[in-house]
Amino acid sequence: MDSSIGQPGAAEPQQIRVNFTTTSPDLQLPEGRTQLLVPADIKRYGLSRVLNSESMLNTSSPIPFDFLINGSFLRTSLEDYLKANGLSAETTITLQYVRSLIPPVYQASFEHDDWVSDVDVLSETSRAGVWSGEKFATGQDRILSASYDGLLRIWNNSANIIATSPSSSLGGHSASVKSAKFLSATQIASAGLDRTVRIWKYSEADDHLSGTLKPSLELYGHKASIESIDVHGPTGRILSASSDGSIALWTTSKTSAPAAPAPLIPGSTASASKKRKIAPSTAAQRGPLSLTQPHTAAASAAIFDPADATVAYTASQDHTLRTLDLTTAKVENVITTSHPLLSLCALKRGSGVLLAAGTSARHITVADPRVNATTTSVMTLRGHRNMVGCLAVSPDNDYSLVSGSHDGTCRIWDLRSVRAGTKAEGGGSVSESVYVIERESLKVQKGVKSDVPGRGAKVFGVAWDKSFGIVSGGEDKMVQINRGRDLFAGE
């Protein structure tokens, strides 16, 4: 054996043969260019530069790529990957290249007087912005926050409060708000512990530095607190999930909404003297289009199908996911999981959807709600250290989502990265988070140790928007904004 091998400068740098492949039709390499010899010590950034080069994809501007090997993202050099997996340098590695998820970078925090229970975003590319059409003014991006102090706040991107909802004596919520959503640039829905869904008319001054939230409709029907709502702007429909297990469908139209159930209206059963003390409502009062009881425990979430507003999906602490036909108010499908479910979102999958449900057992269950699905549980997302209370899908693709947990973090997931679950994990397919977003408030208290992950900084609400990035709110009384920056500039 030549003793000079391994001596500095005495040997050619080791090379590894790789085979590039992708599932993206617009990123296919020309025939004959998929195989290449690359340096053994090359990492993701180097591979990304190779792919963008003139002899490969010849991109007009660099595209940041990630690389999957057998379903797992490459996070080391190829050489280290081979050593870690007991493979020879003679091995040909198949690299599946995909567009990168940009690392989230902290931008700002907006301080509140109480816990922040939910957040939503109005921008040109958000749901409500698209639904608003020409009514949305370019540059009028807004953040909506709901708080345990019973108030809604609307913020601009300079951390200034544009509008605050009125107090209970002036037509606002009489208890903590748990959920709030933009229906359009001029309409907002909210709900909470006072068992009502409220519709607000939102308007701004000509200079866009101040605005008003005016109560326009009070919706009564639930007999227990409302945990979450979802909205569909084009039809003016609202879904609500209640802690008594009921699911309600509402309309923002005063003329087509049924009358409110008399016993649920404040003061309806009070004596004449007590009635005089109850502030009269200035908003119209209406009831639900339908109210069903599909769950045997608290309903934690109800969402519209992304492509069909006549279909809803619900999640509950009774361990089930249910598909509802909103035209008949009947349950079409039931998926039973192993744990109480606390949050829900839907990812488009071809002509159907996948449902991601946050659990009290610290993981996220991804399920296929189709009645004819061969396997209902698709994969499990693992990494959180406390219950998962909120979820939001990526605005850019159908394979990414963000979760907020009581462990004080948000985690970003990429469903393209999958590994086989261990025996301890119960087998199946498992995905691990790509990035972790910590609460800035916890970083200030780094010297303070807690026996419970996320103590004092539980995340209660999260939204993901192209303009703002990832917006989250929680127990630390903060709305926090994290955005992605150019991967190439950051490396």
Short mmCIF file of C-alpha atoms in Angstrom, two decimals:
data_model
loop_
_atom_site.label_atom_id
_atom_site.label_comp_id
_atom_site.label_asym_id
_atom_site.label_seq_id
_atom_site.Cartn_x
_atom_site.Cartn_y
_atom_site.Cartn_z
CA MET A 1 0.00 0.00 0.00
CA ASP A 2 1.34 3.47 -0.90
CA SER A 3 2.27 5.19 2.36
CA SER A 4 1.77 8.59 0.78
CA ILE A 5 -2.00 8.06 0.66
CA GLY A 6 -3.70 10.23 3.27
CA GLN A 7 -0.71 12.59 3.53
CA PRO A 8 -1.59 16.31 3.02
CA GLY A 9 -1.38 17.25 -0.66
CA ALA A 10 -0.30 13.76 -1.70
CA ALA A 11 -3.63 12.49 -2.99
CA GLU A 12 -6.50 13.70 -5.11
CA PRO A 13 -9.47 14.88 -3.05
CA GLN A 14 -11.90 12.01 -2.65
CA GLN A 15 -14.93 12.16 -4.91
CA ILE A 16 -18.37 10.57 -4.67
CA ARG A 17 -20.73 9.76 -7.50
CA VAL A 18 -24.19 11.25 -7.05
CA ASN A 19 -27.39 10.84 -9.02
CA PHE A 20 -29.64 13.92 -9.00
CA THR A 21 -33.40 13.45 -9.17
CA THR A 22 -36.47 15.61 -8.50
CA THR A 23 -40.26 15.42 -8.56
CA SER A 24 -40.58 19.04 -9.72
CA PRO A 25 -41.35 19.11 -13.48
CA ASP A 26 -39.92 22.64 -13.88
CA LEU A 27 -36.58 21.66 -12.33
CA GLN A 28 -35.71 18.55 -14.34
CA LEU A 29 -32.08 18.25 -15.44
CA PRO A 30 -31.33 17.71 -19.14
CA GLU A 31 -30.78 14.07 -20.10
CA GLY A 32 -27.22 12.95 -19.45
CA ARG A 33 -26.55 15.50 -16.70
CA THR A 34 -28.13 13.71 -13.75
CA GLN A 35 -24.94 11.90 -12.66
CA LEU A 36 -21.85 13.69 -11.42
CA LEU A 37 -18.69 13.21 -9.39
CA VAL A 38 -18.54 15.70 -6.49
CA PRO A 39 -16.04 16.29 -3.65
CA ALA A 40 -16.69 14.06 -0.63
CA ASP A 41 -16.66 17.03 1.74
CA ILE A 42 -19.37 18.92 -0.18
CA LYS A 43 -22.42 20.05 1.79
CA ARG A 44 -25.87 21.36 0.96
CA TYR A 45 -24.71 24.84 -0.08
CA GLY A 46 -22.06 23.44 -2.42
CA LEU A 47 -24.51 20.99 -3.97
CA SER A 48 -26.98 23.82 -4.46
CA ARG A 49 -24.35 25.88 -6.31
CA VAL A 50 -23.51 22.89 -8.51
CA LEU A 51 -27.16 22.45 -9.47
CA ASN A 52 -27.60 26.14 -10.27
CA SER A 53 -24.46 26.22 -12.44
CA GLU A 54 -24.45 26.81 -16.18
CA SER A 55 -23.63 23.18 -16.97
CA MET A 56 -26.56 21.89 -14.89
CA LEU A 57 -29.88 23.77 -14.46
CA ASN A 58 -28.39 27.07 -15.67
CA THR A 59 -30.80 29.12 -13.57
CA SER A 60 -31.12 32.85 -14.27
CA SER A 61 -31.02 33.56 -10.53
CA PRO A 62 -29.87 31.10 -7.83
CA ILE A 63 -32.53 28.78 -6.39
CA PRO A 64 -31.77 27.51 -2.87
CA PHE A 65 -32.10 23.72 -2.75
CA ASP A 66 -32.36 21.08 -0.05
CA PHE A 67 -31.36 17.46 -0.65
CA LEU A 68 -33.12 14.31 0.50
CA ILE A 69 -31.41 10.93 0.84
CA ASN A 70 -33.86 8.09 1.48
CA GLY A 71 -36.42 10.57 2.80
CA SER A 72 -34.11 12.48 5.18
CA PHE A 73 -32.61 15.92 4.62
CA LEU A 74 -28.84 16.07 4.17
CA ARG A 75 -27.48 18.17 7.03
CA THR A 76 -23.77 17.11 6.88
CA SER A 77 -21.18 16.57 4.18
CA LEU A 78 -21.65 13.55 1.90
CA GLU A 79 -18.54 12.03 3.46
CA ASP A 80 -19.97 12.30 6.98
CA TYR A 81 -23.29 10.89 5.77
CA LEU A 82 -21.57 7.81 4.34
CA LYS A 83 -19.59 7.25 7.55
CA ALA A 84 -22.67 7.70 9.75
CA ASN A 85 -24.56 5.11 7.71
CA GLY A 86 -21.68 2.64 7.31
CA LEU A 87 -21.49 3.09 3.54
CA SER A 88 -18.49 2.90 1.24
CA ALA A 89 -17.18 5.89 -0.70
CA GLU A 90 -17.80 3.79 -3.80
CA THR A 91 -21.55 4.05 -3.17
CA THR A 92 -23.57 6.05 -5.67
CA ILE A 93 -25.86 8.37 -3.69
CA THR A 94 -29.24 9.36 -5.08
CA LEU A 95 -29.98 12.96 -4.11
CA GLN A 96 -33.55 14.21 -4.47
CA TYR A 97 -33.34 17.99 -4.78
CA VAL A 98 -36.22 20.21 -3.65
CA ARG A 99 -36.69 23.95 -3.21
CA SER A 100 -35.49 24.99 0.23
CA LEU A 101 -37.62 26.23 3.05
CA ILE A 102 -36.04 29.54 4.01
CA PRO A 103 -34.81 29.70 7.63
CA PRO A 104 -37.06 31.93 9.76
CA VAL A 105 -35.37 34.99 11.24
CA TYR A 106 -36.81 37.02 14.13
CA GLN A 107 -38.25 40.38 13.03
CA ALA A 108 -40.32 41.98 15.78
CA SER A 109 -42.65 41.52 18.76
CA PHE A 110 -45.86 43.42 19.55
CA GLU A 111 -46.63 43.65 23.26
CA HIS A 112 -50.12 43.12 24.76
CA ASP A 113 -51.69 43.58 28.17
CA ASP A 114 -52.73 39.92 28.45
CA TRP A 115 -52.18 36.52 26.84
CA VAL A 116 -52.54 36.44 23.04
CA SER A 117 -54.94 33.64 22.10
CA ASP A 118 -55.01 33.89 18.31
CA VAL A 119 -53.54 35.76 15.33
CA ASP A 120 -54.52 36.29 11.70
CA VAL A 121 -53.08 38.24 8.78
CA LEU A 122 -54.49 40.51 6.09
CA SER A 123 -52.21 40.92 3.08
CA GLU A 124 -52.40 40.88 -0.69
CA THR A 125 -51.74 37.13 -0.70
CA SER A 126 -53.64 36.07 2.46
CA ARG A 127 -57.02 34.36 2.20
CA ALA A 128 -58.92 37.47 3.24
CA GLY A 129 -56.83 39.67 0.96
CA VAL A 130 -57.61 37.48 -2.04
CA TRP A 131 -61.30 37.34 -1.05
CA SER A 132 -61.38 41.15 -0.77
CA GLY A 133 -60.36 41.69 -4.40
CA GLU A 134 -60.21 45.40 -5.27
CA LYS A 135 -61.31 46.38 -1.75
CA PHE A 136 -57.85 45.47 -0.49
CA ALA A 137 -55.52 48.47 -0.66
CA THR A 138 -51.97 47.51 -1.64
CA GLY A 139 -49.60 48.14 1.23
CA GLN A 140 -52.40 47.96 3.78
CA ASP A 141 -51.08 44.77 5.39
CA ARG A 142 -52.48 44.16 8.87
CA ILE A 143 -52.16 41.73 11.78
CA LEU A 144 -55.20 40.81 13.87
CA SER A 145 -54.66 39.63 17.43
CA ALA A 146 -57.17 38.24 19.93
CA SER A 147 -56.47 38.43 23.63
CA TYR A 148 -57.57 37.04 26.96
CA ASP A 149 -58.47 40.61 27.99
CA GLY A 150 -61.51 40.27 25.70
CA LEU A 151 -60.21 42.68 23.05
CA LEU A 152 -59.24 42.48 19.39
CA ARG A 153 -56.37 44.60 18.10
CA ILE A 154 -55.35 45.43 14.55
CA TRP A 155 -51.70 46.29 13.94
CA ASN A 156 -49.74 47.65 11.03
CA ASN A 157 -46.28 46.31 10.21
CA SER A 158 -44.66 49.11 12.23
CA ALA A 159 -46.08 47.70 15.49
CA ASN A 160 -48.67 50.48 15.76
CA ILE A 161 -52.20 49.64 16.90
CA ILE A 162 -54.62 50.86 14.22
CA ALA A 163 -57.81 49.79 16.00
CA THR A 164 -59.03 48.11 19.19
CA SER A 165 -62.44 46.51 19.66
CA PRO A 166 -64.82 48.14 22.17
CA SER A 167 -65.29 46.84 25.70
CA SER A 168 -68.24 44.65 26.68
CA SER A 169 -70.30 47.66 27.79
CA LEU A 170 -70.02 49.06 24.24
CA GLY A 171 -70.85 45.88 22.35
CA GLY A 172 -67.61 43.91 22.67
CA HIS A 173 -66.91 40.46 24.11
CA SER A 174 -67.74 40.01 27.79
CA ALA A 175 -64.97 37.41 28.34
CA SER A 176 -61.69 36.23 26.81
CA VAL A 177 -61.52 35.94 23.02
CA LYS A 178 -60.19 32.55 21.87
CA SER A 179 -60.27 32.89 18.07
CA ALA A 180 -60.43 35.66 15.45
CA LYS A 181 -60.24 35.74 11.65
CA PHE A 182 -60.38 38.28 8.81
CA LEU A 183 -63.35 37.61 6.51
CA SER A 184 -62.24 40.43 4.26
CA ALA A 185 -60.41 43.77 4.43
CA THR A 186 -63.54 45.27 6.04
CA GLN A 187 -65.02 42.39 8.06
CA ILE A 188 -63.77 40.33 11.02
CA ALA A 189 -65.20 37.40 12.99
CA SER A 190 -64.30 36.53 16.59
CA ALA A 191 -65.46 34.15 19.32
CA GLY A 192 -64.54 33.08 22.82
CA LEU A 193 -65.48 32.29 26.38
CA ASP A 194 -68.68 34.37 26.29
CA ARG A 195 -70.16 31.69 23.96
CA THR A 196 -70.82 34.12 21.12
CA VAL A 197 -69.51 34.65 17.61
CA ARG A 198 -69.27 38.34 16.78
CA ILE A 199 -68.98 40.01 13.39
CA TRP A 200 -67.22 43.36 13.17
CA LYS A 201 -67.18 46.05 10.50
CA TYR A 202 -63.65 47.36 10.11
CA SER A 203 -62.80 50.72 8.56
CA GLU A 204 -59.75 52.96 8.50
CA ALA A 205 -59.19 56.70 8.28
CA ASP A 206 -57.91 58.14 5.01
CA ASP A 207 -54.35 58.30 6.37
CA HIS A 208 -54.55 54.58 7.44
CA LEU A 209 -53.08 55.47 10.84
CA SER A 210 -56.28 54.82 12.78
CA GLY A 211 -59.42 52.73 12.38
CA THR A 212 -62.58 51.49 14.05
CA LEU A 213 -64.08 48.10 14.83
CA LYS A 214 -67.86 48.40 14.97
CA PRO A 215 -70.06 45.49 16.18
CA SER A 216 -72.46 44.51 13.38
CA LEU A 217 -73.76 41.05 14.35
CA GLU A 218 -73.94 38.88 17.48
CA LEU A 219 -74.43 35.16 16.91
CA TYR A 220 -75.93 32.97 19.65
CA GLY A 221 -76.32 29.18 19.77
CA HIS A 222 -73.48 27.58 21.70
CA LYS A 223 -74.06 26.81 25.39
CA ALA A 224 -70.36 26.57 26.27
CA SER A 225 -67.17 28.43 25.35
CA ILE A 226 -66.11 28.57 21.70
CA GLU A 227 -62.61 27.21 21.19
CA SER A 228 -61.98 28.14 17.56
CA ILE A 229 -63.55 29.45 14.36
CA ASP A 230 -62.86 29.28 10.65
CA VAL A 231 -64.28 31.53 7.95
CA HIS A 232 -65.09 31.45 4.24
CA GLY A 233 -65.29 34.98 2.88
CA PRO A 234 -66.91 34.33 -0.52
CA THR A 235 -69.99 32.71 1.05
CA GLY A 236 -69.96 34.70 4.30
CA ARG A 237 -69.96 31.46 6.28
CA ILE A 238 -68.36 30.81 9.67
CA LEU A 239 -67.63 27.52 11.46
CA SER A 240 -67.25 27.30 15.22
CA ALA A 241 -66.15 24.52 17.57
CA SER A 242 -67.32 24.53 21.18
CA SER A 243 -66.08 22.92 24.38
CA ASP A 244 -69.43 21.13 24.72
CA GLY A 245 -68.64 19.11 21.57
CA SER A 246 -70.95 21.02 19.26
CA ILE A 247 -70.16 22.44 15.81
CA ALA A 248 -72.09 25.39 14.38
CA LEU A 249 -72.39 26.94 10.93
CA TRP A 250 -73.24 30.65 10.73
CA THR A 251 -73.82 33.32 8.11
CA THR A 252 -72.82 36.98 8.14
CA SER A 253 -76.07 37.85 6.33
CA LYS A 254 -78.58 39.37 8.74
CA THR A 255 -81.47 38.67 6.37
CA SER A 256 -80.78 34.95 5.85
CA ALA A 257 -79.68 34.11 9.41
CA PRO A 258 -82.30 32.53 11.72
CA ALA A 259 -83.46 34.33 14.84
CA ALA A 260 -81.25 33.97 17.90
CA PRO A 261 -82.45 31.41 20.50
CA ALA A 262 -84.25 33.63 23.03
CA PRO A 263 -82.97 31.86 26.19
CA LEU A 264 -79.33 32.50 25.15
CA ILE A 265 -79.66 36.27 24.65
CA PRO A 266 -78.24 38.18 27.65
CA GLY A 267 -80.97 39.43 29.96
CA SER A 268 -83.73 37.40 28.34
CA THR A 269 -84.48 35.58 31.57
CA ALA A 270 -83.54 38.42 33.94
CA SER A 271 -85.96 40.43 36.02
CA ALA A 272 -86.99 43.91 34.91
CA SER A 273 -84.57 45.57 37.36
CA LYS A 274 -81.62 43.46 36.16
CA LYS A 275 -82.47 44.12 32.53
CA ARG A 276 -82.02 47.84 33.10
CA LYS A 277 -78.42 47.16 34.24
CA ILE A 278 -77.53 45.14 31.12
CA ALA A 279 -76.19 47.35 28.33
CA PRO A 280 -78.51 47.12 25.32
CA SER A 281 -76.88 45.62 22.22
CA THR A 282 -76.41 47.89 19.21
CA ALA A 283 -75.75 44.92 16.88
CA ALA A 284 -78.29 42.56 15.36
CA GLN A 285 -78.65 39.19 17.14
CA ARG A 286 -79.02 35.99 15.15
CA GLY A 287 -78.79 32.20 15.49
CA PRO A 288 -76.90 29.43 13.63
CA LEU A 289 -77.76 27.98 10.23
CA SER A 290 -77.06 24.59 11.83
CA LEU A 291 -75.86 23.31 15.19
CA THR A 292 -74.76 19.69 15.50
CA GLN A 293 -73.29 17.56 18.27
CA PRO A 294 -70.87 15.21 16.48
CA HIS A 295 -68.40 14.87 19.36
CA THR A 296 -68.61 13.29 22.82
CA ALA A 297 -65.98 15.62 24.30
CA ALA A 298 -64.80 19.17 23.70
CA ALA A 299 -64.50 20.13 20.02
CA SER A 300 -61.18 21.93 19.60
CA ALA A 301 -61.28 22.93 15.91
CA ALA A 302 -63.52 23.13 12.85
CA ILE A 303 -62.22 24.09 9.41
CA PHE A 304 -63.59 24.39 5.88
CA ASP A 305 -62.24 22.16 3.14
CA PRO A 306 -59.79 24.40 1.19
CA ALA A 307 -61.57 23.69 -2.11
CA ASP A 308 -65.17 23.01 -1.05
CA ALA A 309 -66.96 25.23 1.48
CA THR A 310 -69.79 22.68 1.81
CA VAL A 311 -67.40 20.28 3.56
CA ALA A 312 -65.92 20.73 7.03
CA TYR A 313 -63.40 18.83 9.14
CA THR A 314 -63.51 18.83 12.92
CA ALA A 315 -61.14 17.71 15.69
CA SER A 316 -61.99 16.88 19.28
CA GLN A 317 -60.65 15.77 22.61
CA ASP A 318 -62.71 12.60 22.06
CA HIS A 319 -59.72 11.49 19.88
CA THR A 320 -61.65 11.77 16.59
CA LEU A 321 -61.42 13.65 13.31
CA ARG A 322 -64.79 13.97 11.55
CA THR A 323 -65.85 15.01 8.07
CA LEU A 324 -69.13 16.96 7.96
CA ASP A 325 -71.38 17.59 4.99
CA LEU A 326 -72.54 21.13 5.75
CA THR A 327 -75.52 20.95 3.37
CA THR A 328 -77.05 18.06 5.35
CA ALA A 329 -75.24 18.66 8.70
CA LYS A 330 -74.34 14.95 8.71
CA VAL A 331 -71.09 13.20 9.60
CA GLU A 332 -69.63 11.54 6.48
CA ASN A 333 -66.46 10.00 7.94
CA VAL A 334 -64.82 9.38 11.31
CA ILE A 335 -61.10 8.80 11.98
CA THR A 336 -60.25 7.65 15.50
CA THR A 337 -56.77 8.50 16.78
CA SER A 338 -54.94 7.54 19.97
CA HIS A 339 -54.96 10.90 21.74
CA PRO A 340 -57.06 14.02 22.41
CA LEU A 341 -56.84 16.42 19.45
CA LEU A 342 -56.29 20.14 20.07
CA SER A 343 -55.75 21.78 16.66
CA LEU A 344 -56.32 21.17 12.96
CA CYS A 345 -55.28 22.31 9.47
CA ALA A 346 -55.74 20.96 5.95
CA LEU A 347 -53.05 20.59 3.26
CA LYS A 348 -54.13 20.27 -0.37
CA ARG A 349 -53.19 16.93 -1.91
CA GLY A 350 -54.10 16.72 -5.59
CA SER A 351 -57.88 16.70 -5.69
CA GLY A 352 -58.12 15.95 -1.95
CA VAL A 353 -56.58 17.00 1.35
CA LEU A 354 -54.46 15.70 4.19
CA LEU A 355 -55.44 16.68 7.72
CA ALA A 356 -52.79 17.58 10.31
CA ALA A 357 -54.04 17.42 13.90
CA GLY A 358 -52.08 18.61 16.94
CA THR A 359 -52.37 16.32 19.96
CA SER A 360 -52.04 16.48 23.73
CA ALA A 361 -49.31 13.82 23.38
CA ARG A 362 -46.83 16.34 21.90
CA HIS A 363 -46.99 15.12 18.30
CA ILE A 364 -48.98 15.91 15.15
CA THR A 365 -51.00 13.21 13.41
CA VAL A 366 -51.33 13.50 9.61
CA ALA A 367 -54.38 11.67 8.30
CA ASP A 368 -56.20 11.03 5.02
CA PRO A 369 -59.92 11.85 5.49
CA ARG A 370 -61.15 10.10 2.35
CA VAL A 371 -63.71 7.40 3.09
CA ASN A 372 -61.97 5.00 0.70
CA ALA A 373 -58.44 5.68 1.97
CA THR A 374 -56.47 2.45 2.44
CA THR A 375 -54.67 3.83 5.50
CA THR A 376 -56.02 6.79 7.44
CA SER A 377 -52.82 7.65 9.35
CA VAL A 378 -50.24 8.91 6.85
CA MET A 379 -47.44 9.98 9.18
CA THR A 380 -46.58 11.40 12.60
CA LEU A 381 -44.66 14.66 13.13
CA ARG A 382 -42.46 14.42 16.23
CA GLY A 383 -40.33 16.97 18.07
CA HIS A 384 -42.49 19.11 20.35
CA ARG A 385 -42.07 18.70 24.11
CA ASN A 386 -45.57 19.75 25.12
CA MET A 387 -49.08 19.72 23.63
CA VAL A 388 -49.63 21.16 20.14
CA GLY A 389 -52.34 23.83 20.28
CA CYS A 390 -52.23 25.56 16.88
CA LEU A 391 -51.34 24.86 13.25
CA ALA A 392 -51.09 26.75 9.96
CA VAL A 393 -50.25 25.64 6.42
CA SER A 394 -47.57 27.19 4.24
CA PRO A 395 -48.77 29.85 1.78
CA ASP A 396 -46.16 28.71 -0.76
CA ASN A 397 -46.66 24.96 -1.14
CA ASP A 398 -48.71 21.93 -0.12
CA TYR A 399 -46.05 20.07 1.86
CA SER A 400 -45.12 22.48 4.69
CA LEU A 401 -46.83 23.62 7.86
CA VAL A 402 -46.02 25.38 11.12
CA SER A 403 -47.13 24.33 14.57
CA GLY A 404 -47.32 26.21 17.85
CA SER A 405 -46.94 24.38 21.13
CA HIS A 406 -47.20 24.85 24.87
CA ASP A 407 -43.47 24.08 24.92
CA GLY A 408 -42.87 27.70 23.89
CA THR A 409 -41.80 26.99 20.30
CA CYS A 410 -43.13 27.00 16.76
CA ARG A 411 -41.80 24.25 14.51
CA ILE A 412 -41.70 24.16 10.72
CA TRP A 413 -42.32 20.80 9.07
CA ASP A 414 -41.62 19.53 5.57
CA LEU A 415 -43.69 16.44 4.72
CA ARG A 416 -41.22 15.50 1.97
CA SER A 417 -38.81 14.37 4.68
CA VAL A 418 -39.92 11.01 6.10
CA ARG A 419 -38.22 8.21 8.00
CA ALA A 420 -39.39 4.90 9.41
CA GLY A 421 -40.62 5.17 12.99
CA THR A 422 -38.79 3.26 15.71
CA LYS A 423 -40.42 0.55 17.80
CA ALA A 424 -40.70 3.01 20.70
CA GLU A 425 -42.48 5.46 18.38
CA GLY A 426 -44.96 2.80 17.31
CA GLY A 427 -43.53 2.34 13.81
CA GLY A 428 -45.17 3.98 10.81
CA SER A 429 -43.77 7.03 9.00
CA VAL A 430 -42.21 9.84 11.03
CA SER A 431 -41.14 13.35 10.08
CA GLU A 432 -39.03 15.69 12.19
CA SER A 433 -39.12 19.48 12.16
CA VAL A 434 -36.88 21.41 9.78
CA TYR A 435 -36.64 24.58 11.88
CA VAL A 436 -37.52 25.58 15.44
CA ILE A 437 -38.68 29.10 16.32
CA GLU A 438 -38.17 29.98 19.98
CA ARG A 439 -39.99 32.72 21.85
CA GLU A 440 -37.82 35.80 22.14
CA SER A 441 -39.25 36.36 25.61
CA LEU A 442 -37.69 33.07 26.77
CA LYS A 443 -34.27 34.08 25.44
CA VAL A 444 -34.31 37.06 27.80
CA GLN A 445 -34.86 34.65 30.71
CA LYS A 446 -32.14 32.19 29.69
CA GLY A 447 -30.84 31.87 33.24
CA VAL A 448 -34.27 30.85 34.54
CA LYS A 449 -34.81 27.10 34.44
CA SER A 450 -38.25 25.49 34.38
CA ASP A 451 -39.33 21.91 34.97
CA VAL A 452 -42.07 22.35 32.34
CA PRO A 453 -41.12 23.09 28.70
CA GLY A 454 -42.52 26.46 27.64
CA ARG A 455 -43.61 27.64 31.08
CA GLY A 456 -44.72 31.26 30.72
CA ALA A 457 -44.43 31.22 26.93
CA LYS A 458 -47.01 28.76 25.59
CA VAL A 459 -47.90 29.44 21.94
CA PHE A 460 -51.69 29.69 21.44
CA GLY A 461 -52.04 30.99 17.88
CA VAL A 462 -50.04 30.95 14.65
CA ALA A 463 -50.46 32.18 11.06
CA TRP A 464 -48.18 31.82 8.02
CA ASP A 465 -48.28 34.51 5.34
CA LYS A 466 -46.17 35.34 2.27
CA SER A 467 -45.86 39.00 3.23
CA PHE A 468 -45.44 38.83 7.01
CA GLY A 469 -43.90 35.38 7.42
CA ILE A 470 -44.79 33.38 10.52
CA VAL A 471 -46.84 35.31 13.08
CA SER A 472 -47.46 33.75 16.48
CA GLY A 473 -48.93 34.77 19.83
CA GLY A 474 -49.09 33.30 23.29
CA GLU A 475 -48.74 33.32 27.03
CA ASP A 476 -45.85 35.81 26.98
CA LYS A 477 -48.36 38.53 25.90
CA MET A 478 -46.50 38.98 22.62
CA VAL A 479 -47.23 38.71 18.93
CA GLN A 480 -43.94 37.55 17.41
CA ILE A 481 -42.98 37.78 13.73
CA ASN A 482 -40.36 35.58 12.05
CA ARG A 483 -39.52 35.81 8.36
CA GLY A 484 -37.37 33.90 5.90
CA ARG A 485 -34.36 35.56 4.33
CA ASP A 486 -32.28 34.65 1.30
CA LEU A 487 -30.56 31.35 2.00
CA PHE A 488 -27.53 32.07 -0.19
CA ALA A 489 -26.91 35.46 1.40
CA GLY A 490 -27.14 33.89 4.86
CA GLU A 491 -24.64 31.09 4.30
#
